[in-house]
Coordinates of C-alpha atoms and ligand atoms in Angstrom, one line a residue:
X1 CA -19.0 -12.9 -21.0
X2 CA -16.3 -14.0 -22.8
X3 CA -12.5 -15.9 -21.4
X4 CA -14.6 -18.9 -21.1
X5 CA -12.1 -22.4 -20.1
X6 CA -9.4 -22.5 -22.4
X7 CA -9.7 -18.9 -24.5
X8 CA -7.6 -16.3 -24.3
X9 CA -8.4 -13.6 -22.0
X10 CA -8.2 -10.2 -23.1
X11 CA -7.0 -7.4 -21.1
X12 CA -7.4 -3.6 -21.1
X13 CA -5.0 -1.2 -19.5
X14 CA -7.6 1.7 -18.0
X15 CA -4.0 3.7 -16.7
X16 CA -1.0 3.2 -18.9
X17 CA 1.3 4.9 -16.0
X18 CA 4.1 3.5 -14.0
X19 CA 2.0 0.6 -12.7
X20 CA -0.2 0.0 -16.0
X21 CA 2.4 0.1 -18.1
X22 CA 4.3 -2.9 -16.1
X23 CA 1.0 -5.2 -15.7
X24 CA 0.9 -4.8 -20.4
X25 CA 4.7 -6.1 -20.2
X26 CA 3.5 -8.6 -17.4
X27 CA 1.7 -10.3 -19.4
X28 CA 3.3 -10.2 -22.8
X29 CA 5.4 -12.5 -21.1
X30 CA 2.8 -15.2 -19.7
X31 CA 0.2 -17.3 -21.4
X32 CA -3.3 -17.5 -22.3
X33 CA -3.7 -13.4 -21.3
X34 CA -3.1 -10.8 -23.6
X35 CA -3.6 -6.7 -23.8
X36 CA -6.2 -5.7 -26.4
X37 CA -6.2 -2.3 -25.4
X38 CA -4.7 0.8 -23.5
X39 CA -6.7 4.2 -21.8
X40 CA -4.5 6.8 -21.2
X41 CA -5.3 10.1 -20.7
X42 CA -1.5 11.5 -22.1
X43 CA -1.5 11.0 -25.7
X44 CA 2.2 10.3 -26.1
X45 CA 2.2 8.0 -23.5
X46 CA -0.8 6.1 -25.4
X47 CA 0.6 5.8 -28.2
X48 CA 4.0 5.0 -27.3
X49 CA 2.5 1.8 -25.1
X50 CA -0.3 0.9 -28.0
X51 CA 2.9 0.4 -30.1
X52 CA 4.9 -1.3 -27.6
X53 CA 2.1 -3.5 -27.1
X54 CA 0.8 -4.2 -30.4
X55 CA -3.1 -3.6 -29.1
X56 CA -5.3 -0.7 -29.0
X57 CA -4.9 2.8 -27.7
X58 CA -7.8 4.6 -26.6
X59 CA -7.7 8.5 -24.4
X60 CA -9.9 7.5 -21.2
X61 CA -11.3 4.5 -19.2
X62 CA -14.7 4.8 -20.3
X63 CA -13.7 3.8 -23.9
X64 CA -11.8 1.6 -22.9
X65 CA -15.0 0.0 -21.2
X66 CA -16.9 0.7 -23.5
X67 CA -15.2 -0.7 -26.8
X68 CA -16.0 -4.1 -26.3
X69 CA -13.0 -5.1 -26.7
X70 CA -11.7 -7.1 -24.0
X71 CA -12.9 -10.0 -20.8
X72 CA -11.6 -7.8 -18.0
X73 CA -9.7 -4.4 -16.9
X74 CA -6.5 -3.9 -14.9
X75 CA -7.4 -0.6 -13.2
X76 CA -3.8 1.9 -12.8
X77 CA -5.5 4.3 -12.5
X78 CA -5.1 7.7 -9.8
X79 CA -7.4 6.6 -6.3
X80 CA -9.5 9.1 -7.1
X81 CA -11.0 6.7 -10.3
X82 CA -11.3 3.7 -9.1
X83 CA -15.0 3.0 -7.8
X84 CA -15.8 4.8 -10.8
X85 CA -13.6 3.2 -12.8
X86 CA -14.5 -0.4 -11.6
X87 CA -18.4 0.2 -11.3
X88 CA -18.5 0.6 -14.6
X89 CA -16.5 -2.2 -15.9
X90 CA -18.2 -4.2 -14.0
X91 CA -21.6 -2.9 -15.5
X92 CA -20.1 -4.4 -18.4
X93 CA -19.7 -7.9 -18.1
X94 CA -15.5 -7.2 -17.6
X95 CA -13.7 -8.6 -14.7
X96 CA -11.6 -7.1 -13.2
X97 CA -8.1 -6.3 -11.3
X98 CA -7.6 -3.5 -9.6
X99 CA -4.2 -1.9 -8.3
X100 CA -4.1 -0.8 -4.5
X101 CA -6.4 0.5 -3.0
X102 CA -9.7 -0.4 -3.5
X103 CA -10.6 2.8 -3.5
X104 CA -11.3 5.8 -1.2
X105 CA -14.6 5.9 1.1
X106 CA -16.8 2.9 2.0
X107 CA -20.0 3.7 0.5
X108 CA -17.4 3.5 -2.6
X109 CA -15.9 0.0 -1.6
X110 CA -19.7 -1.2 -1.5
X111 CA -20.4 0.0 -4.8
X112 CA -17.7 -1.9 -6.4
X113 CA -18.9 -5.3 -4.1
X114 CA -22.0 -4.6 -5.4
X115 CA -21.8 -3.9 -8.8
X116 CA -19.2 -7.0 -9.4
X117 CA -21.8 -9.5 -7.2
X118 CA -24.7 -8.3 -10.0
X119 CA -22.6 -8.8 -13.1
X120 CA -21.1 -12.6 -11.3
X121 CA -17.4 -10.6 -12.1
X122 CA -14.3 -11.6 -11.1
X123 CA -12.8 -9.1 -8.9
X124 CA -9.1 -9.4 -7.6
X125 CA -7.6 -6.4 -5.4
X126 CA -3.9 -5.7 -6.6
X127 CA -2.0 -6.9 -3.2
X128 CA 1.0 -7.4 -4.7
X129 CA 3.0 -8.3 -1.4
X130 CA 1.4 -11.0 -1.0
X131 CA 2.8 -12.5 -4.3
X132 CA 6.2 -12.0 -3.5
X133 CA 8.6 -15.0 -2.3
X134 CA 9.6 -14.0 1.1
X135 CA 5.9 -13.5 1.8
X136 CA 4.9 -16.1 0.7
X137 CA 7.0 -18.2 2.8
X138 CA 6.3 -16.4 5.8
X139 CA 2.7 -17.4 5.1
X140 CA 3.4 -20.7 5.0
X141 CA 5.8 -21.1 8.1
X142 CA 2.7 -18.9 10.4
X143 CA -0.1 -21.3 9.1
X144 CA 1.3 -23.7 9.4
X145 CA 1.9 -23.0 13.5
X146 CA 5.4 -23.2 13.2
X147 CA 6.2 -19.4 15.4
X148 CA 3.5 -20.2 17.7
X149 CA 1.1 -17.8 18.6
X150 CA 1.7 -13.9 17.0
X151 CA 2.1 -11.5 20.2
X152 CA 3.9 -8.8 18.1
X153 CA 3.9 -8.2 13.9
X154 CA 6.2 -3.9 13.5
X155 CA 5.7 -3.0 9.3
X156 CA 8.1 0.1 8.0
X157 CA 7.9 1.6 4.4
X158 CA 10.2 4.3 4.3
X159 CA 10.3 5.4 -0.1
X160 CA 11.5 8.6 -1.7
X161 CA 10.0 9.7 -5.5
X162 CA 11.2 12.0 -7.1
X163 CA 10.4 11.6 -10.4
X164 CA 7.0 10.3 -8.5
X165 CA 3.5 12.1 -10.6
X166 CA 2.2 14.9 -8.6
X167 CA -1.2 13.2 -7.4
X168 CA 0.4 11.1 -5.4
X169 CA 1.5 14.1 -3.0
X170 CA -2.6 15.3 -3.5
X171 CA -5.4 13.5 -1.6
X172 CA -8.0 15.2 -4.0
X173 CA -7.2 12.3 -6.0
X174 CA -6.9 9.6 -4.1
X175 CA -2.8 10.5 -2.7
X176 CA -1.1 10.8 0.6
X177 CA 1.3 8.3 2.1
X178 CA -2.3 6.5 3.7
X179 CA -3.8 5.5 0.8
X180 CA -0.9 5.1 -0.9
X181 CA 1.4 2.9 0.9
X182 CA -0.2 2.1 4.1
X183 CA -3.0 -0.1 2.0
X184 CA -0.4 -3.4 1.6
X185 CA 1.2 -3.3 5.3
X186 CA -2.6 -3.1 6.4
X187 CA -3.7 -5.9 3.9
X188 CA -0.4 -8.0 4.5
X189 CA -0.1 -7.9 8.4
X190 CA -3.8 -8.7 8.0
X191 CA -3.2 -11.4 6.1
X192 CA 0.0 -13.2 7.9
X193 CA -1.3 -13.0 10.9
X194 CA -4.9 -14.6 9.7
X195 CA -6.6 -12.0 11.5
X196 CA -8.4 -8.2 11.6
X197 CA -7.0 -4.9 12.6
X198 CA -9.4 -4.1 15.4
X199 CA -7.9 -1.2 16.8
X200 CA -5.8 1.9 15.4
X201 CA -4.7 5.0 17.2
X202 CA -2.4 7.2 14.7
X203 CA -0.3 10.1 14.2
X204 CA -0.3 11.6 10.7
X205 CA 2.3 14.2 9.9
X206 CA 1.4 16.6 7.0
X207 CA 3.4 18.3 4.2
X208 CA 2.8 20.2 1.2
X209 CA 5.0 18.6 -1.7
X210 CA 5.4 19.8 -5.3
X211 CA 3.2 23.1 -4.5
X212 CA -0.3 21.0 -3.0
X213 CA -2.4 21.1 -0.6
X214 CA -0.7 19.3 2.4
X215 CA -1.1 15.1 1.8
X216 CA 0.3 12.6 5.0
X217 CA 3.8 12.2 4.4
X218 CA 4.2 10.2 6.8
X219 CA 2.1 7.8 9.6
X220 CA 2.7 5.6 12.6
X221 CA -0.7 3.5 13.2
X222 CA -0.7 0.9 16.7
X223 CA -2.4 -1.8 15.9
X224 CA -4.3 -4.6 17.9
X225 CA -5.5 -7.7 16.3
X226 CA -8.2 -9.6 16.4
X227 CA -6.3 -12.5 17.6
X228 CA -4.9 -10.0 20.5
X229 CA -1.3 -9.6 18.4
X230 CA -0.4 -6.1 18.8
X231 CA 1.4 -4.3 16.2
X232 CA 2.4 -1.2 14.5
X233 CA 2.9 0.4 11.0
X234 CA 5.0 3.2 9.3
X235 CA 5.2 4.5 6.7
X236 CA 6.6 7.7 4.7
X237 CA 6.5 8.9 1.4
X238 CA 8.7 11.8 -0.2
X239 CA 10.3 13.4 -2.9
X240 CA 13.5 14.9 -2.2
X241 CA 16.1 12.0 -3.4
X242 CA 16.4 8.6 -4.9
X243 CA 17.0 6.4 -3.1
X244 CA 16.0 2.3 -2.2
X245 CA 13.4 1.8 -0.2
X246 CA 12.9 0.0 3.0
X247 CA 9.9 -2.3 3.3
X248 CA 10.4 -4.6 6.7
X249 CA 8.5 -6.1 8.0
X250 CA 9.0 -8.3 11.6
X251 CA 6.8 -11.1 13.2
X252 CA 7.2 -12.5 16.4
X253 CA 5.0 -15.3 17.7
X254 CA 5.2 -17.7 21.0
X255 CA 8.2 -20.3 19.1
X256 CA 9.6 -17.7 16.8
X257 CA 10.3 -14.5 14.8
X258 CA 10.5 -14.1 11.3
X259 CA 12.3 -10.9 10.0
X260 CA 11.5 -10.0 5.9
X261 CA 13.3 -7.1 3.6
X262 CA 10.9 -7.3 1.4
X263 CA 12.3 -7.5 -2.4
X264 CA 15.7 -8.7 -0.8
X265 CA 15.1 -11.4 1.8
X266 CA 13.5 -12.8 4.7
X267 CA 15.1 -14.3 8.1
X268 CA 13.6 -17.1 10.7
X269 CA 14.3 -18.6 13.7
X270 CA 11.9 -21.3 15.4
X271 CA 11.6 -23.5 17.9
X272 CA 13.1 -26.4 14.7
X273 CA 15.3 -24.2 12.6
X274 CA 17.3 -21.0 12.3
X275 CA 17.8 -19.7 8.3
X276 CA 18.0 -17.1 5.9
X277 CA 16.7 -17.0 2.2
X278 CA 18.7 -14.5 0.0
X279 CA 16.3 -13.7 -3.6
X280 CA 17.8 -13.5 -6.8
X281 CA 14.7 -13.5 -9.1
X282 CA 10.9 -13.0 -7.8
X283 CA 7.9 -12.7 -10.6
X284 CA 5.5 -11.2 -8.1
X285 CA 3.9 -9.1 -10.4
X286 CA 3.9 -12.2 -12.9
X287 CA 1.9 -14.2 -10.0
X288 CA -0.3 -12.2 -9.3
X289 CA -1.6 -11.1 -12.9
X290 CA -1.9 -15.5 -13.3
X291 CA -3.7 -15.6 -9.8
X292 CA -6.3 -13.3 -12.1
X293 CA -6.3 -14.5 -14.7
X294 CA -6.7 -18.4 -12.7
X295 CA -9.3 -16.9 -11.1
X296 CA -11.9 -16.0 -14.4
X297 CA -10.7 -19.8 -16.2
X298 CA -12.0 -21.7 -13.0
X299 CA -14.4 -19.1 -12.2
X300 CA -13.8 -18.9 -8.5
X301 CA -12.9 -16.4 -6.1
X302 CA -9.1 -14.9 -6.8
X303 CA -6.7 -15.0 -3.4
X304 CA -7.4 -11.7 -2.9
X305 CA -10.9 -10.8 -3.0
X306 CA -12.6 -7.2 -3.4
X307 CA -13.6 -7.2 0.9
X308 CA -9.8 -7.6 2.0
X309 CA -9.6 -4.6 -0.4
X310 CA -12.5 -3.2 1.8
X311 CA -10.6 -4.2 5.5
X312 CA -8.1 -2.9 4.6
X313 CA -9.5 0.4 3.3
X314 CA -11.5 0.5 6.4
X315 CA -7.7 0.6 8.2
X316 CA -6.6 3.6 6.7
X317 CA -10.1 5.4 7.9
X318 CA -10.2 4.3 11.1
X319 CA -6.0 5.9 11.2
X320 CA -7.5 8.9 10.1
X321 CA -10.5 9.4 11.9
X322 CA -7.0 8.6 14.9
X323 CA -5.2 11.1 13.9
X324 CA -8.3 13.8 13.9
X325 CA -9.4 13.0 16.9
X326 CA -6.3 12.0 19.4
X327 CA -8.7 9.2 20.3
X328 CA -7.7 4.9 19.4
X329 CA -10.6 3.9 16.9
X330 CA -12.0 0.0 16.9
X331 CA -12.7 -1.2 14.0
X332 CA -15.6 -3.7 13.7
X333 CA -15.5 -6.4 10.9
Ligands
NAD401 N1 0.8 -3.2 -6.3 C1 2.2 -1.6 -6.0 O1 2.7 -1.7 -6.3 C2 1.6 -0.9 -6.5 C3 3.2 0.3 -6.9 C4 2.7 1.8 -7.9 C5 1.3 1.9 -7.6 N2 0.2 1.5 -7.4 C6 -1.6 1.2 -8.1 O2 -1.2 2.4 -8.6 C7 -1.9 2.7 -9.7 C8 -1.5 3.9 -10.9 O3 -0.2 4.3 -9.8 P1 1.0 4.2 -11.1 O4 1.8 4.5 -9.4 O5 1.0 3.7 -11.7 O6 0.7 6.3 -11.8 P2 0.6 6.7 -12.7 O7 -0.1 8.2 -12.3 O8 1.7 6.3 -12.9 O9 -0.7 5.8 -13.5 C9 -1.6 6.4 -14.2 C10 -1.6 6.4 -15.4 O10 -3.3 7.4 -15.2 C11 -3.6 7.7 -16.7 N3 -4.7 8.3 -16.7 C12 -5.2 9.5 -15.3 N4 -6.2 9.5 -15.3 C13 -7.1 9.1 -16.7 C14 -8.4 8.5 -17.3 N5 -9.9 9.6 -16.6 N6 -8.0 8.1 -18.1 C15 -7.5 6.6 -18.6 N7 -6.4 7.2 -18.3 C16 -6.1 8.2 -17.0 C17 -2.5 9.0 -16.2 O11 -1.6 9.7 -17.4 C18 -1.1 8.2 -16.1 O12 -0.3 7.7 -17.0 C19 -2.8 3.5 -8.2 O13 -4.1 3.1 -7.7 C20 -1.4 2.8 -7.6 O14 -1.5 3.6 -6.4 C21 0.5 0.4 -6.7

C-alpha cells in the first residue's frame, strides 16, 4: 500500500460530478495529496476534468480501482453505487473517502466496514458539515459543557436544485431527501450532542419530480437521543426554483443555547457570555480532505469513521420504517 509517511498521496476520483469536481479543485490547493485519475461515465465531463487537473480520465470506477495509479479513492458516485465501489477499492488496498450517505442498506454498510478492516485501509465518510467553522465552534462549546446538559436539538434543511442530476429524486439510484440530505442532520446532531439517536417517529411526503417514480421530497422526524435530549430534523428538496438553501440548527442546554445558520453564522448565549460570529471565508472541504490525508499519513482512524456513516444510516432506515408503519421506531446502537 502506497502513501507512507512523507509520500504524496495519489488520489483517484470515482464520479467526477458536482462533488467530484469540487474535491479535485480542493485537492489541487493542498500539499501532500494529488489527483492522479478521474473516472466518470460522461465522456465530455471526464475529458474536461482530465485536462483541467492534468490526470488520466477513465469511464468507470472499476477501471479506476484496477488501474494501479492511486493510493486512495474519493467515492462521489450516485448513492446506489457507493457500496460496490467502496468494497472494491478497499479490496484493492486503497484508502476510501466516501461521500455521504455511506450506502443504502445495513448489509452494504457491514460489507464496507468488513472489507476496510480486512484490507487495513482507512475509511472516512464525507460528513462535510463537521468541518464548517460555525459547527466546530458549537462542538467546542458543547464538549466544554458551556451549554450545560443538552435538552433540545432542532435542525432544518430546505433546498432546491433546478439543475441537479435526475438521480437526486430517484429512489432506485439512492436519491430522495432522507438519503441525500438528512444523513448530514442525523450525523451532526448526534456528533454535537455526543449522543446517538435512539428513537425516531417520522412522516414523509412523496412526490414524483423529473418524471421519476415518487420519492421522498420532504421528511419530518422527531428524535430522542440516548442522553434523554429530544429534537427534530426536517428536510425538503425540490426542483422548481433556484434559491439559497436554509440550513439551520438550534441546540439548547440547561445553561445556554446556540443557533447556527450553516455557511453563515453562529449565535450563542450562555450563563457566561453572549456573542454572534459571522463567517467571511471557510475552507470546510479543504479541512475534510486534509483530515483524510492526515489519517492516512499518520496511520490512524479519521475523525469521521465508517461507524459514523452506519449510525446515520440506521437512523435513516428507522425513519423510513416509522413513516411506513406510523409508529415510533427504536434504534439499538
Ligand atoms: N458533502 C456534501 O455536501 C455533498 C453535496 C452534494 C452531494 N454529495 C454526495 O456526493 C455524491 C455525488 O453527488 P453529486 O452531487 O456529485 O452527483 P453527480 O451526479 O453530480 O455526480 C455523480 C457522477 O458520477 C458519474 N457516474 C455515474 N455512474 C458512474 C460509473 N459507473 N462510473 C463512473 N462514474 C459514474 C456521473 O456521470 C456523475 O458525473 C453523492 O453521494 C452525494 O450524496 C455530498
